[in-house]
Amino acid sequence: MIDQAALVYDNTQIRWVGNEQELPAQYGNEDSVDCGQRLVIPGLIDCHTHLCFGGWRGDEFEMRLQGRSYQDIAAAGGGIRSTVAATRANTAAQLIEKAADALRGMLELGITTVECKSGYGLERATELKQLEVYKQLNEQQPIDLVPTFLGAHLVPDEYQRNREDYIHLLCKGLIPGISRKKLAKFCDVFVEEDAFSITEARQILTAAKEAGLGLKVHADQLSNSGGAQLAAELGAVSAEHLEYADQQGIRALARSGTVAVSLPLASLYLRERYMPAREMLDGGVKVAVATDFNPGSAPSYHLPLAMTLACLNQQMTPQEVLMGTTTVAAGAIAAERQIGSLLPGFRADITIIDSDSVNHWLYHFRANACCGVLKSGQWAKALKQ
Ligand code: NIG
Ligand code: FE
């Protein structure tokens, strides 16, 4: 934290950061903006979302409140499968309109980069439709989108009796083309009893790696199946969820440098345990915090709420949480040299928060404490004076 700081940017990049008194004379006559006593931080990065989906699932919310479990609802045809049906039924234009609305809300909160997964298609046409939606949205609005292929979210109904054919379709039919057309930067697999086994995930992620995609894993969310170890073994950039990660998993992540992405809104909504973030940080694991925005387990894109929850329920310090949504989150999307830090040479993605410290910001929870956003050196949200 620098008190009385000055920051110089030029076009899209940061040029200089330091104490105002040490501002080099060459910058003295440039146009300037006074941010007052407010907090100036790197643009926030939401490094795990399922941004593009059809429909919502408010009815399941009430069912869960009455005691039905997430897995129970899914087994009865609800859950991810019902969102797959709604996403297949929507046109690309409908999906764009809905995701664009969420992105407008995210930008208002100070978020400048969003990782976004497919996985509500589970068939060629709809998986590609989701990735095309991301491509178009990337061109239409200020937030940078980083797309991830999550064709391995569940085995679709059509392949229940021959799941190896679906895995073959992913590995041979979809992954190589998606990578070639640059429709995704990463490939993710949901490793869970009712989704994909460790062996299946290893097969899919190995195909993705060979095709040149980076790797991510939805690991140990509802049970411990060794997902963290698999992510570490394959050199994944991140392992996500990890509510049920154990000692061995934590040690494996520390050794491999894989980022653990905590999703406290999913724990809140599913009334599940939280990822053992404190233990992980103390054990040398890098911990990011993200929303998991999706219509089931985390129907909110409010990253600052997730941040306050990470403090309250995971014993992370406000500073660790800020790192977890900036530089560490950038690591979870392999962009830690371009974004997530206010340093010369980094992109001028800058968020201004109406607080004089990180502690005050995350403790005094508000609907929106963000009062200005610079995206690539342009005011995407005008600074409120
Ligand atoms: O990250 N765990 C798997 N997928 C999502 C939930 C998707 C849904 O419920 O629609 C998650 O929590
Ligand atoms: Fe998720």
CSV table of C-alpha atoms and ligand atoms in Angstrom, one decimal:
chain,number,residue,atom,x,y,z
A,1,MET,CA,0.0,0.0,0.0
A,2,ILE,CA,1.4,3.4,-1.0
A,3,ASP,CA,-0.1,6.4,0.8
A,4,GLN,CA,-0.4,9.6,-1.3
A,5,ALA,CA,0.4,7.6,-4.4
A,6,ALA,CA,0.6,8.8,-8.0
A,7,LEU,CA,0.1,6.6,-11.0
A,8,VAL,CA,0.9,7.4,-14.6
A,9,TYR,CA,-0.6,5.6,-17.6
A,10,ASP,CA,-0.3,6.2,-21.3
A,11,ASN,CA,-2.8,4.7,-23.8
A,12,THR,CA,-3.4,1.2,-22.5
A,13,GLN,CA,-0.4,0.7,-20.1
A,14,ILE,CA,0.8,1.8,-16.7
A,15,ARG,CA,4.1,3.7,-17.0
A,16,TRP,CA,5.0,4.8,-13.4
A,17,VAL,CA,3.7,4.2,-9.9
A,18,GLY,CA,5.0,5.6,-6.6
A,19,ASN,CA,4.8,8.3,-4.0
A,20,GLU,CA,3.3,11.5,-5.4
A,21,GLN,CA,6.3,13.4,-4.2
A,22,GLU,CA,8.6,11.3,-6.3
A,23,LEU,CA,6.7,11.8,-9.5
A,24,PRO,CA,9.3,12.3,-12.3
A,25,ALA,CA,9.3,15.9,-13.6
A,26,GLN,CA,8.5,14.7,-17.1
A,27,TYR,CA,5.0,13.7,-16.0
A,28,GLY,CA,4.3,17.0,-14.1
A,29,ASN,CA,2.3,18.7,-16.9
A,30,GLU,CA,0.2,15.8,-18.0
A,31,ASP,CA,-3.6,15.8,-17.5
A,32,SER,CA,-4.4,14.4,-14.1
A,33,VAL,CA,-7.3,13.1,-12.1
A,34,ASP,CA,-7.5,13.4,-8.3
A,35,CYS,CA,-8.8,10.2,-6.7
A,36,GLY,CA,-9.0,11.9,-3.3
A,37,GLN,CA,-8.3,9.6,-0.3
A,38,ARG,CA,-9.7,6.6,-2.1
A,39,LEU,CA,-8.3,3.2,-2.7
A,40,VAL,CA,-6.8,2.6,-6.2
A,41,ILE,CA,-6.5,-1.1,-7.0
A,42,PRO,CA,-5.9,-3.3,-10.0
A,43,GLY,CA,-9.1,-4.0,-11.9
A,44,LEU,CA,-10.8,-6.9,-10.2
A,45,ILE,CA,-10.6,-10.3,-11.9
A,46,ASP,CA,-13.4,-12.9,-11.6
A,47,CYS,CA,-11.4,-16.0,-12.5
A,48,HIS,CA,-14.2,-18.5,-12.4
A,49,THR,CA,-17.7,-18.0,-13.8
A,50,HIS,CA,-20.3,-19.9,-15.9
A,51,LEU,CA,-21.4,-16.6,-17.4
A,52,CYS,CA,-23.5,-17.8,-20.4
A,53,PHE,CA,-26.6,-19.8,-19.5
A,54,GLY,CA,-30.3,-20.0,-20.4
A,55,GLY,CA,-33.0,-19.6,-17.7
A,56,TRP,CA,-32.6,-19.4,-13.9
A,57,ARG,CA,-33.4,-21.9,-11.2
A,58,GLY,CA,-35.2,-20.0,-8.5
A,59,ASP,CA,-37.5,-22.9,-7.8
A,60,GLU,CA,-34.6,-25.1,-6.8
A,61,PHE,CA,-33.5,-22.4,-4.4
A,62,GLU,CA,-36.7,-23.0,-2.4
A,63,MET,CA,-36.3,-26.8,-2.7
A,64,ARG,CA,-32.8,-26.6,-1.2
A,65,LEU,CA,-34.1,-24.3,1.6
A,66,GLN,CA,-36.6,-27.0,2.4
A,67,GLY,CA,-33.8,-29.5,2.8
A,68,ARG,CA,-33.4,-31.2,-0.6
A,69,SER,CA,-29.7,-31.5,-1.6
A,70,TYR,CA,-28.1,-30.2,-4.7
A,71,GLN,CA,-27.2,-33.8,-5.8
A,72,ASP,CA,-30.8,-34.9,-5.1
A,73,ILE,CA,-32.3,-32.2,-7.2
A,74,ALA,CA,-29.8,-33.0,-10.0
A,75,ALA,CA,-30.7,-36.7,-9.9
A,76,ALA,CA,-34.4,-35.8,-10.3
A,77,GLY,CA,-33.6,-34.0,-13.6
A,78,GLY,CA,-33.0,-30.5,-12.2
A,79,GLY,CA,-29.7,-28.8,-11.6
A,80,ILE,CA,-27.1,-28.5,-14.4
A,81,ARG,CA,-29.3,-30.6,-16.7
A,82,SER,CA,-32.2,-28.2,-16.6
A,83,THR,CA,-29.9,-25.3,-17.4
A,84,VAL,CA,-28.5,-27.4,-20.3
A,85,ALA,CA,-32.1,-27.7,-21.7
A,86,ALA,CA,-32.6,-24.0,-21.4
A,87,THR,CA,-29.3,-23.1,-22.9
A,88,ARG,CA,-29.9,-25.4,-25.9
A,89,ALA,CA,-33.3,-23.7,-26.4
A,90,ASN,CA,-31.9,-20.1,-26.4
A,91,THR,CA,-30.6,-18.4,-29.4
A,92,ALA,CA,-27.1,-16.9,-29.4
A,93,ALA,CA,-28.7,-13.4,-29.4
A,94,GLN,CA,-30.8,-14.3,-26.3
A,95,LEU,CA,-27.7,-15.6,-24.5
A,96,ILE,CA,-25.7,-12.5,-25.5
A,97,GLU,CA,-28.3,-10.2,-24.1
A,98,LYS,CA,-28.5,-11.9,-20.8
A,99,ALA,CA,-24.7,-12.3,-20.3
A,100,ALA,CA,-24.2,-8.7,-21.4
A,101,ASP,CA,-26.5,-7.6,-18.6
A,102,ALA,CA,-24.4,-9.4,-16.1
A,103,LEU,CA,-21.2,-8.0,-17.5
A,104,ARG,CA,-22.6,-4.4,-17.2
A,105,GLY,CA,-23.3,-5.2,-13.5
A,106,MET,CA,-19.8,-6.6,-13.0
A,107,LEU,CA,-18.1,-3.6,-14.6
A,108,GLU,CA,-20.1,-1.3,-12.2
A,109,LEU,CA,-18.5,-3.4,-9.3
A,110,GLY,CA,-15.0,-2.8,-10.6
A,111,ILE,CA,-14.4,-6.1,-12.4
A,112,THR,CA,-12.3,-5.8,-15.6
A,113,THR,CA,-11.6,-9.4,-16.5
A,114,VAL,CA,-13.9,-12.4,-16.4
A,115,GLU,CA,-13.1,-16.1,-17.0
A,116,CYS,CA,-16.2,-17.7,-18.5
A,117,LYS,CA,-16.9,-21.4,-19.0
A,118,SER,CA,-19.1,-23.3,-21.5
A,119,GLY,CA,-20.6,-26.5,-20.2
A,120,TYR,CA,-24.3,-25.9,-20.5
A,121,GLY,CA,-24.4,-27.3,-24.0
A,122,LEU,CA,-22.9,-30.8,-23.7
A,123,GLU,CA,-23.3,-31.2,-27.5
A,124,ARG,CA,-21.3,-29.7,-30.3
A,125,ALA,CA,-23.7,-27.0,-31.5
A,126,THR,CA,-24.5,-25.5,-28.1
A,127,GLU,CA,-21.0,-25.7,-26.7
A,128,LEU,CA,-19.8,-23.8,-29.7
A,129,LYS,CA,-22.7,-21.4,-29.4
A,130,GLN,CA,-21.6,-20.6,-25.8
A,131,LEU,CA,-18.0,-20.0,-26.9
A,132,GLU,CA,-19.1,-17.9,-29.9
A,133,VAL,CA,-21.2,-15.8,-27.4
A,134,TYR,CA,-18.1,-15.1,-25.4
A,135,LYS,CA,-16.2,-14.2,-28.6
A,136,GLN,CA,-18.8,-11.7,-29.6
A,137,LEU,CA,-19.2,-10.2,-26.1
A,138,ASN,CA,-15.4,-9.8,-26.0
A,139,GLU,CA,-15.7,-7.4,-28.9
A,140,GLN,CA,-18.9,-5.6,-27.8
A,141,GLN,CA,-18.1,-4.4,-24.2
A,142,PRO,CA,-15.1,-3.4,-22.1
A,143,ILE,CA,-14.6,-6.4,-19.8
A,144,ASP,CA,-12.0,-8.9,-21.1
A,145,LEU,CA,-13.4,-12.4,-21.3
A,146,VAL,CA,-11.2,-15.4,-21.0
A,147,PRO,CA,-13.1,-18.5,-22.3
A,148,THR,CA,-12.8,-22.0,-20.9
A,149,PHE,CA,-14.2,-25.1,-22.6
A,150,LEU,CA,-16.2,-27.2,-20.0
A,151,GLY,CA,-17.8,-29.8,-22.3
A,152,ALA,CA,-16.9,-32.2,-19.5
A,153,HIS,CA,-19.4,-30.6,-17.0
A,154,LEU,CA,-21.7,-33.7,-17.1
A,155,VAL,CA,-22.3,-36.6,-19.3
A,156,PRO,CA,-25.4,-35.6,-21.3
A,157,ASP,CA,-28.6,-37.7,-21.2
A,158,GLU,CA,-28.0,-38.9,-24.7
A,159,TYR,CA,-24.8,-40.6,-23.7
A,160,GLN,CA,-25.7,-42.0,-20.3
A,161,ARG,CA,-25.3,-45.6,-21.6
A,162,ASN,CA,-22.1,-45.0,-23.6
A,163,ARG,CA,-20.2,-42.4,-21.7
A,164,GLU,CA,-16.9,-43.3,-23.4
A,165,ASP,CA,-18.5,-42.1,-26.7
A,166,TYR,CA,-19.1,-38.7,-25.2
A,167,ILE,CA,-15.5,-38.6,-23.9
A,168,HIS,CA,-14.3,-39.6,-27.4
A,169,LEU,CA,-16.4,-36.7,-28.9
A,170,LEU,CA,-14.8,-34.3,-26.4
A,171,CYS,CA,-11.2,-35.5,-27.0
A,172,LYS,CA,-11.3,-36.1,-30.7
A,173,GLY,CA,-14.2,-34.1,-32.0
A,174,LEU,CA,-14.3,-30.9,-30.0
A,175,ILE,CA,-11.1,-30.1,-28.2
A,176,PRO,CA,-8.7,-29.9,-31.2
A,177,GLY,CA,-11.0,-27.6,-33.2
A,178,ILE,CA,-11.8,-25.3,-30.3
A,179,SER,CA,-8.1,-24.9,-29.6
A,180,ARG,CA,-7.3,-24.4,-33.3
A,181,LYS,CA,-10.0,-21.7,-33.7
A,182,LYS,CA,-8.9,-20.1,-30.4
A,183,LEU,CA,-12.4,-20.3,-29.1
A,184,ALA,CA,-11.1,-21.2,-25.6
A,185,LYS,CA,-7.9,-20.7,-23.7
A,186,PHE,CA,-8.5,-23.4,-21.1
A,187,CYS,CA,-10.2,-26.8,-20.7
A,188,ASP,CA,-11.9,-27.6,-17.4
A,189,VAL,CA,-13.4,-30.9,-16.1
A,190,PHE,CA,-15.9,-31.4,-13.3
A,191,VAL,CA,-14.4,-34.2,-11.3
A,192,GLU,CA,-17.2,-35.7,-9.1
A,193,GLU,CA,-19.0,-38.9,-8.4
A,194,ASP,CA,-22.0,-37.9,-10.7
A,195,ALA,CA,-19.8,-36.1,-13.3
A,196,PHE,CA,-16.4,-37.4,-14.4
A,197,SER,CA,-14.0,-39.9,-12.7
A,198,ILE,CA,-10.3,-39.2,-12.2
A,199,THR,CA,-9.4,-41.6,-15.0
A,200,GLU,CA,-11.8,-39.9,-17.4
A,201,ALA,CA,-10.7,-36.4,-16.4
A,202,ARG,CA,-7.0,-37.4,-16.9
A,203,GLN,CA,-7.9,-38.6,-20.4
A,204,ILE,CA,-9.8,-35.4,-21.3
A,205,LEU,CA,-7.3,-33.0,-19.8
A,206,THR,CA,-4.4,-34.9,-21.5
A,207,ALA,CA,-6.1,-34.4,-24.9
A,208,ALA,CA,-6.6,-30.7,-24.1
A,209,LYS,CA,-3.0,-30.3,-23.1
A,210,GLU,CA,-1.9,-32.0,-26.4
A,211,ALA,CA,-4.2,-29.6,-28.3
A,212,GLY,CA,-2.4,-26.6,-26.6
A,213,LEU,CA,-5.1,-25.6,-24.1
A,214,GLY,CA,-4.3,-24.7,-20.5
A,215,LEU,CA,-5.9,-26.8,-17.8
A,216,LYS,CA,-8.4,-26.2,-15.0
A,217,VAL,CA,-10.2,-28.6,-12.8
A,218,HIS,CA,-13.5,-28.4,-10.8
A,219,ALA,CA,-12.1,-30.5,-7.9
A,220,ASP,CA,-13.3,-31.9,-4.6
A,221,GLN,CA,-16.4,-29.7,-4.4
A,222,LEU,CA,-18.9,-32.2,-3.0
A,223,SER,CA,-16.6,-35.0,-2.0
A,224,ASN,CA,-12.9,-35.8,-2.0
A,225,SER,CA,-12.0,-37.7,-5.1
A,226,GLY,CA,-8.3,-36.7,-5.5
A,227,GLY,CA,-9.1,-33.8,-7.9
A,228,ALA,CA,-6.5,-31.5,-6.4
A,229,GLN,CA,-3.8,-34.2,-6.9
A,230,LEU,CA,-4.9,-34.6,-10.5
A,231,ALA,CA,-4.7,-30.9,-11.1
A,232,ALA,CA,-1.2,-30.8,-9.6
A,233,GLU,CA,0.0,-33.9,-11.5
A,234,LEU,CA,-1.1,-32.5,-14.9
A,235,GLY,CA,0.3,-29.0,-14.2
A,236,ALA,CA,-3.1,-27.3,-14.3
A,237,VAL,CA,-3.1,-23.5,-13.8
A,238,SER,CA,-5.9,-23.9,-11.2
A,239,ALA,CA,-7.9,-26.2,-9.2
A,240,GLU,CA,-11.3,-24.8,-8.3
A,241,HIS,CA,-13.8,-25.3,-5.4
A,242,LEU,CA,-11.7,-27.7,-3.2
A,243,GLU,CA,-14.2,-27.6,-0.3
A,244,TYR,CA,-13.2,-31.2,0.4
A,245,ALA,CA,-9.5,-31.0,-0.4
A,246,ASP,CA,-7.4,-32.9,2.2
A,247,GLN,CA,-3.8,-32.6,3.4
A,248,GLN,CA,-2.4,-34.6,0.5
A,249,GLY,CA,-4.3,-32.4,-2.0
A,250,ILE,CA,-3.1,-29.3,-0.3
A,251,ARG,CA,0.5,-30.5,-0.3
A,252,ALA,CA,0.3,-31.4,-4.0
A,253,LEU,CA,-1.1,-27.9,-4.9
A,254,ALA,CA,1.7,-26.2,-3.0
A,255,ARG,CA,4.4,-28.3,-4.8
A,256,SER,CA,3.0,-27.7,-8.3
A,257,GLY,CA,2.2,-24.0,-7.8
A,258,THR,CA,-1.4,-24.6,-9.0
A,259,VAL,CA,-3.7,-21.8,-7.9
A,260,ALA,CA,-6.6,-22.9,-5.6
A,261,VAL,CA,-9.7,-20.9,-6.6
A,262,SER,CA,-12.1,-20.5,-3.7
A,263,LEU,CA,-15.8,-19.9,-4.5
A,264,PRO,CA,-17.4,-18.8,-1.2
A,265,LEU,CA,-20.7,-17.9,-2.8
A,266,ALA,CA,-21.2,-21.6,-3.8
A,267,SER,CA,-20.6,-22.7,-0.2
A,268,LEU,CA,-23.0,-20.0,1.0
A,269,TYR,CA,-25.8,-21.0,-1.4
A,270,LEU,CA,-25.3,-24.8,-1.1
A,271,ARG,CA,-24.8,-24.4,2.7
A,272,GLU,CA,-21.7,-26.5,2.2
A,273,ARG,CA,-18.3,-26.3,3.9
A,274,TYR,CA,-15.8,-23.6,2.7
A,275,MET,CA,-12.5,-24.4,1.0
A,276,PRO,CA,-9.8,-24.6,3.8
A,277,ALA,CA,-8.1,-21.4,2.5
A,278,ARG,CA,-6.3,-20.6,5.7
A,279,GLU,CA,-4.6,-24.0,5.8
A,280,MET,CA,-3.8,-23.7,2.1
A,281,LEU,CA,-2.2,-20.3,2.5
A,282,ASP,CA,-0.2,-21.4,5.5
A,283,GLY,CA,0.9,-24.5,3.5
A,284,GLY,CA,2.2,-22.3,0.7
A,285,VAL,CA,-0.7,-22.6,-1.8
A,286,LYS,CA,-1.7,-19.6,-3.8
A,287,VAL,CA,-5.4,-18.8,-3.2
A,288,ALA,CA,-7.7,-16.9,-5.6
A,289,VAL,CA,-11.3,-15.9,-4.8
A,290,ALA,CA,-14.0,-15.9,-7.5
A,291,THR,CA,-17.8,-15.9,-7.8
A,292,ASP,CA,-18.6,-19.1,-9.7
A,293,PHE,CA,-21.5,-17.1,-11.1
A,294,ASN,CA,-24.1,-19.7,-12.4
A,295,PRO,CA,-27.8,-20.2,-12.1
A,296,GLY,CA,-27.5,-23.1,-9.6
A,297,SER,CA,-24.8,-23.1,-6.9
A,298,ALA,CA,-23.9,-19.4,-7.1
A,299,PRO,CA,-26.5,-17.1,-8.7
A,300,SER,CA,-24.6,-13.9,-8.0
A,301,TYR,CA,-21.8,-12.1,-9.8
A,302,HIS,CA,-21.1,-9.9,-6.7
A,303,LEU,CA,-17.3,-10.5,-6.3
A,304,PRO,CA,-16.9,-8.0,-3.4
A,305,LEU,CA,-19.6,-10.1,-1.5
A,306,ALA,CA,-17.5,-13.2,-2.2
A,307,MET,CA,-14.5,-11.3,-0.9
A,308,THR,CA,-16.1,-10.4,2.4
A,309,LEU,CA,-17.3,-14.0,2.8
A,310,ALA,CA,-13.7,-15.2,2.2
A,311,CYS,CA,-12.6,-13.0,5.1
A,312,LEU,CA,-15.5,-14.0,7.4
A,313,ASN,CA,-15.7,-17.7,6.7
A,314,GLN,CA,-12.2,-18.7,5.5
A,315,GLN,CA,-10.0,-16.5,7.8
A,316,MET,CA,-8.3,-14.9,4.9
A,317,THR,CA,-7.0,-11.4,5.6
A,318,PRO,CA,-8.5,-8.5,3.5
A,319,GLN,CA,-5.1,-8.1,1.9
A,320,GLU,CA,-5.0,-11.8,1.0
A,321,VAL,CA,-8.4,-11.6,-0.5
A,322,LEU,CA,-7.5,-8.5,-2.6
A,323,MET,CA,-4.5,-10.4,-3.9
A,324,GLY,CA,-6.8,-13.4,-4.6
A,325,THR,CA,-9.0,-11.3,-6.9
A,326,THR,CA,-6.1,-9.4,-8.6
A,327,THR,CA,-2.6,-10.9,-9.0
A,328,VAL,CA,-3.4,-14.4,-7.9
A,329,ALA,CA,-6.6,-14.5,-9.9
A,330,ALA,CA,-4.5,-13.3,-12.9
A,331,GLY,CA,-2.2,-16.4,-12.2
A,332,ALA,CA,-5.3,-18.6,-12.4
A,333,ILE,CA,-5.8,-17.5,-16.0
A,334,ALA,CA,-2.1,-17.4,-16.8
A,335,ALA,CA,-2.1,-13.6,-17.2
A,336,GLU,CA,-0.1,-12.5,-14.1
A,337,ARG,CA,2.4,-10.6,-16.3
A,338,GLN,CA,-0.3,-8.4,-18.0
A,339,ILE,CA,-2.9,-7.8,-15.4
A,340,GLY,CA,-3.7,-7.9,-11.7
A,341,SER,CA,-0.8,-5.5,-10.6
A,342,LEU,CA,-0.4,-1.8,-10.7
A,343,LEU,CA,3.2,-1.8,-12.1
A,344,PRO,CA,4.9,-0.3,-15.1
A,345,GLY,CA,4.2,-2.3,-18.2
A,346,PHE,CA,0.9,-3.8,-16.9
A,347,ARG,CA,-2.4,-3.0,-18.6
A,348,ALA,CA,-4.1,0.2,-17.2
A,349,ASP,CA,-7.1,-1.7,-15.7
A,350,ILE,CA,-7.7,0.2,-12.6
A,351,THR,CA,-10.6,0.3,-10.1
A,352,ILE,CA,-11.3,3.0,-7.6
A,353,ILE,CA,-13.0,2.1,-4.4
A,354,ASP,CA,-14.7,4.5,-2.0
A,355,SER,CA,-12.7,3.5,1.1
A,356,ASP,CA,-9.3,4.6,2.5
A,357,SER,CA,-8.1,1.1,3.1
A,358,VAL,CA,-8.7,-2.5,2.1
A,359,ASN,CA,-9.8,-3.3,5.6
A,360,HIS,CA,-12.5,-0.7,5.5
A,361,TRP,CA,-13.7,-1.7,2.1
A,362,LEU,CA,-14.2,-5.4,2.9
A,363,TYR,CA,-15.5,-4.8,6.4
A,364,HIS,CA,-18.1,-2.0,5.5
A,365,PHE,CA,-20.0,-4.2,3.0
A,366,ARG,CA,-22.1,-2.1,0.5
A,367,ALA,CA,-24.2,-2.7,-2.5
A,368,ASN,CA,-21.4,-1.1,-4.5
A,369,ALA,CA,-18.3,0.7,-3.2
A,370,CYS,CA,-16.7,1.1,-6.6
A,371,CYS,CA,-16.6,4.7,-7.8
A,372,GLY,CA,-14.7,4.5,-11.0
A,373,VAL,CA,-13.1,2.0,-13.5
A,374,LEU,CA,-10.4,2.5,-16.1
A,375,LYS,CA,-10.3,-0.3,-18.6
A,376,SER,CA,-7.2,-0.3,-20.8
A,377,GLY,CA,-6.7,3.3,-20.0
A,378,GLN,CA,-10.3,4.4,-20.9
A,379,TRP,CA,-12.9,5.4,-18.3
A,380,ALA,CA,-15.4,2.5,-18.6
A,381,LYS,CA,-17.1,3.8,-15.4
A,382,ALA,CA,-16.7,7.6,-15.0
A,383,LEU,CA,-15.0,8.6,-11.7
A,384,LYS,CA,-17.5,10.0,-9.2
A,385,GLN,CA,-15.9,13.0,-7.7
B,1,NIG,O1,-19.2,-24.7,-10.2
B,1,NIG,N1,-19.9,-27.8,-9.9
B,1,NIG,C1,-20.3,-27.7,-11.1
B,1,NIG,N2,-20.7,-26.7,-11.7
B,1,NIG,C2,-21.1,-25.5,-11.2
B,1,NIG,C3,-22.6,-25.4,-10.9
B,1,NIG,C4,-23.4,-25.4,-12.1
B,1,NIG,C5,-24.9,-25.4,-11.8
B,1,NIG,O2,-25.4,-25.7,-10.7
B,1,NIG,O3,-25.5,-25.1,-12.8
B,1,NIG,C6,-20.3,-25.0,-10.0
B,1,NIG,O4,-20.8,-25.0,-8.9
B,2,FE,FE,-18.0,-23.6,-11.3
